[in-house]
Amino acid sequence: EAQVTQNPRYLITVTGKKLTVTCSQNMNHEYMSWYRQDPGLGLRQIYYSMNVEVTDKGDVPEGYKVSRKEKRNFPLILESPSPNQTSLYFCASRGPYGYTFGSGTRLTVV
Amino acid sequence: GENVEQHPSTLSVQEGDSAVIKCTYSDSASNYFPWYKQELGKGPQLIIDIRSNVGEKKDQRIAVTLNKTAKHFSLHITETQPEDSAVYFCAASLPRVLAGGGADGLTFGKGTHLIIQP
């Protein structure tokens, strides 16, 4: 089954403790992206990657890092999480028929 | 950049009635308009899309209309059913050469919570 898999689904962490949210797709898509979803703000793009080793900032990149060492994986890294990064995060990949989203990671930073 | 406005933020309709969600966009260069459905605990799923060379597209109970002159597009759901209850997002996309920072230029509306009353 074609899918985007994110882990973990839920995460509670403390301010300043580095964390990584993993994302993997099995559709051989070149383009992958991370979004955050906040009430009343919709989906906002954090980072995207056009292909392996090619990444760039989206609309809200501050406080996040990404890497794309292989086509299928696109992890999101929070080096020093802060409470304003509490959000619902979605990874997505884009193919010829549009975007496929993962099931989301609900992150709480206390 | 592109700005997408979506209305209403919440829509409650009786089962069997029709539902209409409207979006406007700001950049006349946008040429691709997808709609996503997000069920509780899941990621958004593409349900229908339309390109700027088409005025209307239909898929069973779902249709999308596009008015390029007025820069608005709408989602129409007929004969609503309980499983239609979800949050719906519209989006607009610029051609990649114009997209700038997002490369794909996909800008989302803020979402509409559709509630189907039994």
Short mmCIF file of C-alpha atoms in Angstrom, two decimals:
data_model
loop_
_atom_site.label_atom_id
_atom_site.label_comp_id
_atom_site.label_asym_id
_atom_site.label_seq_id
_atom_site.Cartn_x
_atom_site.Cartn_y
_atom_site.Cartn_z
CA GLU A 1 0.00 0.00 0.00
CA ALA A 2 1.28 3.44 -0.98
CA GLN A 3 1.77 5.43 2.16
CA VAL A 4 3.68 8.00 4.19
CA THR A 5 4.63 6.74 7.65
CA GLN A 6 5.42 9.08 10.52
CA ASN A 7 6.67 8.19 13.96
CA PRO A 8 5.87 8.71 16.71
CA ARG A 9 2.13 9.50 16.58
CA TYR A 10 2.25 11.23 19.96
CA LEU A 11 5.16 12.81 21.79
CA ILE A 12 5.44 14.82 24.99
CA THR A 13 8.83 16.33 25.69
CA VAL A 14 10.48 19.03 27.74
CA THR A 15 11.86 22.35 26.58
CA GLY A 16 15.34 22.05 25.14
CA LYS A 17 15.47 18.27 24.71
CA LYS A 18 16.40 17.44 21.12
CA LEU A 19 13.95 15.24 19.24
CA THR A 20 13.48 13.75 15.80
CA VAL A 21 10.23 12.89 14.05
CA THR A 22 10.75 10.32 11.33
CA CYS A 23 8.99 10.21 7.97
CA SER A 24 9.22 7.54 5.32
CA GLN A 25 7.42 7.07 1.99
CA ASN A 26 7.28 3.99 -0.25
CA MET A 27 6.18 5.66 -3.49
CA ASN A 28 9.60 6.70 -4.80
CA HIS A 29 8.49 10.34 -4.74
CA GLU A 30 11.19 12.94 -5.16
CA TYR A 31 9.37 15.76 -3.36
CA MET A 32 8.71 15.62 0.38
CA SER A 33 7.53 18.26 2.79
CA TRP A 34 6.75 18.96 6.44
CA TYR A 35 3.73 20.94 7.64
CA ARG A 36 2.48 22.02 10.99
CA GLN A 37 -1.23 22.39 11.73
CA ASP A 38 -2.47 24.78 14.37
CA PRO A 39 -6.07 25.73 15.25
CA GLY A 40 -7.28 28.62 13.14
CA LEU A 41 -4.09 28.69 11.07
CA GLY A 42 -4.51 25.70 8.78
CA LEU A 43 -1.47 23.92 7.37
CA ARG A 44 1.80 25.80 7.10
CA GLN A 45 4.88 24.47 5.39
CA ILE A 46 8.04 24.12 7.50
CA TYR A 47 10.61 22.63 5.10
CA TYR A 48 10.56 20.81 1.82
CA SER A 49 12.93 18.70 -0.22
CA MET A 50 12.98 18.48 -4.00
CA ASN A 51 15.26 15.43 -3.98
CA VAL A 52 18.08 13.72 -2.10
CA GLU A 53 20.41 16.25 -0.48
CA VAL A 54 18.21 19.16 -1.67
CA THR A 55 16.23 20.89 1.06
CA ASP A 56 14.85 24.38 1.51
CA LYS A 57 12.84 26.49 3.92
CA GLY A 58 9.09 26.80 3.77
CA ASP A 59 6.98 29.46 5.43
CA VAL A 60 7.76 28.69 9.11
CA PRO A 61 11.25 27.10 9.30
CA GLU A 62 12.53 28.72 12.51
CA GLY A 63 13.51 26.16 15.15
CA TYR A 64 13.49 23.18 12.77
CA LYS A 65 16.00 21.24 10.73
CA VAL A 66 15.60 18.51 8.15
CA SER A 67 17.81 16.13 6.24
CA ARG A 68 17.33 14.06 3.08
CA LYS A 69 20.09 11.49 2.83
CA GLU A 70 17.95 8.98 0.96
CA LYS A 71 14.86 9.36 -1.16
CA ARG A 72 12.41 7.55 1.11
CA ASN A 73 13.24 9.31 4.42
CA PHE A 74 12.79 12.91 5.48
CA PRO A 75 13.20 13.37 9.24
CA LEU A 76 12.23 16.57 11.06
CA ILE A 77 14.64 17.62 13.80
CA LEU A 78 13.95 19.98 16.67
CA GLU A 79 17.33 20.77 18.20
CA SER A 80 15.94 22.71 21.17
CA PRO A 81 12.15 22.44 21.29
CA SER A 82 10.12 25.25 22.81
CA PRO A 83 6.46 25.38 23.89
CA ASN A 84 5.48 27.35 20.77
CA GLN A 85 6.38 24.27 18.75
CA THR A 86 3.54 22.36 20.35
CA SER A 87 1.52 21.42 17.30
CA LEU A 88 0.27 18.69 14.99
CA TYR A 89 2.88 17.84 12.37
CA PHE A 90 2.35 16.22 8.99
CA CYS A 91 4.84 14.84 6.55
CA ALA A 92 3.80 14.62 2.92
CA SER A 93 5.21 13.43 -0.36
CA ARG A 94 4.12 14.58 -3.78
CA GLY A 95 3.71 12.44 -6.83
CA PRO A 96 2.01 12.79 -10.20
CA TYR A 97 -1.45 12.58 -8.62
CA GLY A 98 -0.88 15.08 -5.83
CA TYR A 99 0.10 14.90 -2.20
CA THR A 100 -0.02 11.95 0.17
CA PHE A 101 0.03 12.89 3.84
CA GLY A 102 1.12 10.87 6.83
CA SER A 103 -1.21 10.34 9.80
CA GLY A 104 0.40 13.09 11.84
CA THR A 105 2.53 13.51 14.97
CA ARG A 106 1.02 15.37 17.88
CA LEU A 107 3.88 17.05 19.72
CA THR A 108 3.57 18.71 23.12
CA VAL A 109 6.51 20.66 24.52
CA VAL A 110 6.25 21.48 28.22
CA GLY B 1 2.73 35.41 -2.17
CA GLU B 2 -0.55 33.60 -2.46
CA ASN B 3 -3.29 34.03 0.14
CA VAL B 4 -6.26 31.66 0.38
CA GLU B 5 -9.39 32.54 2.34
CA GLN B 6 -11.89 29.78 3.19
CA HIS B 7 -15.47 30.09 4.43
CA PRO B 8 -17.26 29.12 6.52
CA SER B 9 -15.06 27.85 9.32
CA THR B 10 -17.89 25.59 10.53
CA LEU B 11 -20.83 24.27 8.52
CA SER B 12 -23.66 22.16 9.89
CA VAL B 13 -26.14 20.57 7.48
CA GLN B 14 -28.88 17.95 7.73
CA GLU B 15 -28.10 14.55 6.35
CA GLY B 16 -29.21 14.40 2.74
CA ASP B 17 -28.86 18.14 2.16
CA SER B 18 -26.09 19.78 0.15
CA ALA B 19 -23.00 21.50 1.53
CA VAL B 20 -20.98 24.25 -0.14
CA ILE B 21 -17.56 25.47 0.97
CA LYS B 22 -16.04 28.51 -0.68
CA CYS B 23 -12.47 29.70 -1.15
CA THR B 24 -10.91 32.77 -2.67
CA TYR B 25 -7.33 33.22 -3.75
CA SER B 26 -5.25 36.30 -4.36
CA ASP B 27 -2.72 35.43 -7.07
CA SER B 28 -4.19 35.20 -10.53
CA ALA B 29 -1.21 33.07 -11.60
CA SER B 30 -2.40 30.14 -9.44
CA ASN B 31 -3.39 27.26 -11.69
CA TYR B 32 -4.11 24.23 -9.52
CA PHE B 33 -6.80 23.96 -6.83
CA PRO B 34 -7.03 20.78 -4.75
CA TRP B 35 -9.45 19.96 -1.95
CA TYR B 36 -8.49 17.79 1.02
CA LYS B 37 -10.61 15.97 3.57
CA GLN B 38 -9.19 15.39 7.04
CA GLU B 39 -10.90 12.93 9.32
CA LEU B 40 -10.23 12.86 13.04
CA GLY B 41 -6.80 11.44 13.81
CA LYS B 42 -5.76 11.22 10.17
CA GLY B 43 -3.81 13.23 7.66
CA PRO B 44 -5.48 15.23 4.88
CA GLN B 45 -6.57 13.19 1.86
CA LEU B 46 -7.04 14.57 -1.63
CA ILE B 47 -10.69 14.23 -2.66
CA ILE B 48 -10.87 16.30 -5.83
CA ASP B 49 -8.85 18.89 -7.69
CA ILE B 50 -9.28 21.24 -10.62
CA ARG B 51 -6.91 23.03 -12.94
CA SER B 52 -7.34 26.53 -14.26
CA ASN B 53 -8.26 25.44 -17.77
CA VAL B 54 -11.45 23.81 -16.47
CA GLY B 55 -14.54 25.48 -14.95
CA GLU B 56 -16.10 22.50 -13.22
CA LYS B 57 -15.24 18.94 -12.27
CA LYS B 58 -17.47 16.29 -10.78
CA ASP B 59 -16.86 12.97 -9.04
CA GLN B 60 -20.04 11.25 -7.87
CA ARG B 61 -21.46 13.41 -5.03
CA ILE B 62 -18.56 15.86 -5.04
CA ALA B 63 -18.01 18.73 -7.45
CA VAL B 64 -15.66 21.66 -7.64
CA THR B 65 -16.26 24.88 -9.55
CA LEU B 66 -13.71 27.51 -10.46
CA ASN B 67 -14.28 31.14 -11.41
CA LYS B 68 -10.93 32.51 -12.55
CA THR B 69 -12.23 35.99 -13.14
CA ALA B 70 -13.47 36.33 -9.59
CA LYS B 71 -10.62 34.19 -8.21
CA HIS B 72 -12.80 31.87 -6.26
CA PHE B 73 -13.52 28.16 -6.22
CA SER B 74 -16.04 26.08 -4.35
CA LEU B 75 -16.58 22.53 -3.16
CA HIS B 76 -20.10 21.12 -3.48
CA ILE B 77 -21.19 17.95 -1.72
CA THR B 78 -24.66 16.66 -2.53
CA GLU B 79 -26.79 14.13 -0.62
CA THR B 80 -24.55 14.44 2.41
CA GLN B 81 -23.95 11.38 4.56
CA PRO B 82 -22.60 10.99 8.12
CA GLU B 83 -19.21 9.88 6.76
CA ASP B 84 -18.84 13.26 5.09
CA SER B 85 -18.31 14.81 8.54
CA ALA B 86 -14.69 16.02 8.59
CA VAL B 87 -12.49 19.09 8.17
CA TYR B 88 -12.09 20.19 4.56
CA PHE B 89 -9.18 22.26 3.27
CA CYS B 90 -8.90 24.07 -0.01
CA ALA B 91 -5.53 24.98 -1.49
CA ALA B 92 -4.14 26.96 -4.38
CA SER B 93 -0.90 26.34 -6.19
CA LEU B 94 1.26 28.61 -8.30
CA PRO B 95 3.21 27.29 -11.26
CA ARG B 96 6.54 26.11 -9.92
CA VAL B 97 8.53 28.79 -11.75
CA LEU B 98 6.61 31.44 -9.77
CA ALA B 99 6.30 29.58 -6.50
CA GLY B 100 9.31 30.95 -4.70
CA GLY B 101 10.05 29.64 -1.25
CA GLY B 102 7.63 26.73 -1.21
CA ALA B 103 8.71 25.46 -4.62
CA ASP B 104 5.31 23.95 -5.14
CA GLY B 105 3.46 27.11 -4.17
CA LEU B 106 0.72 25.15 -2.36
CA THR B 107 -1.11 27.49 0.03
CA PHE B 108 -3.91 26.11 2.21
CA GLY B 109 -7.07 27.70 3.49
CA LYS B 110 -7.70 27.49 7.22
CA GLY B 111 -10.24 24.70 6.95
CA THR B 112 -13.97 24.12 7.30
CA HIS B 113 -15.39 21.77 9.91
CA LEU B 114 -18.36 20.09 8.21
CA ILE B 115 -20.89 18.52 10.55
CA ILE B 116 -23.61 16.29 9.15
CA GLN B 117 -26.63 16.22 11.46
CA PRO B 118 -28.58 12.92 11.42
#
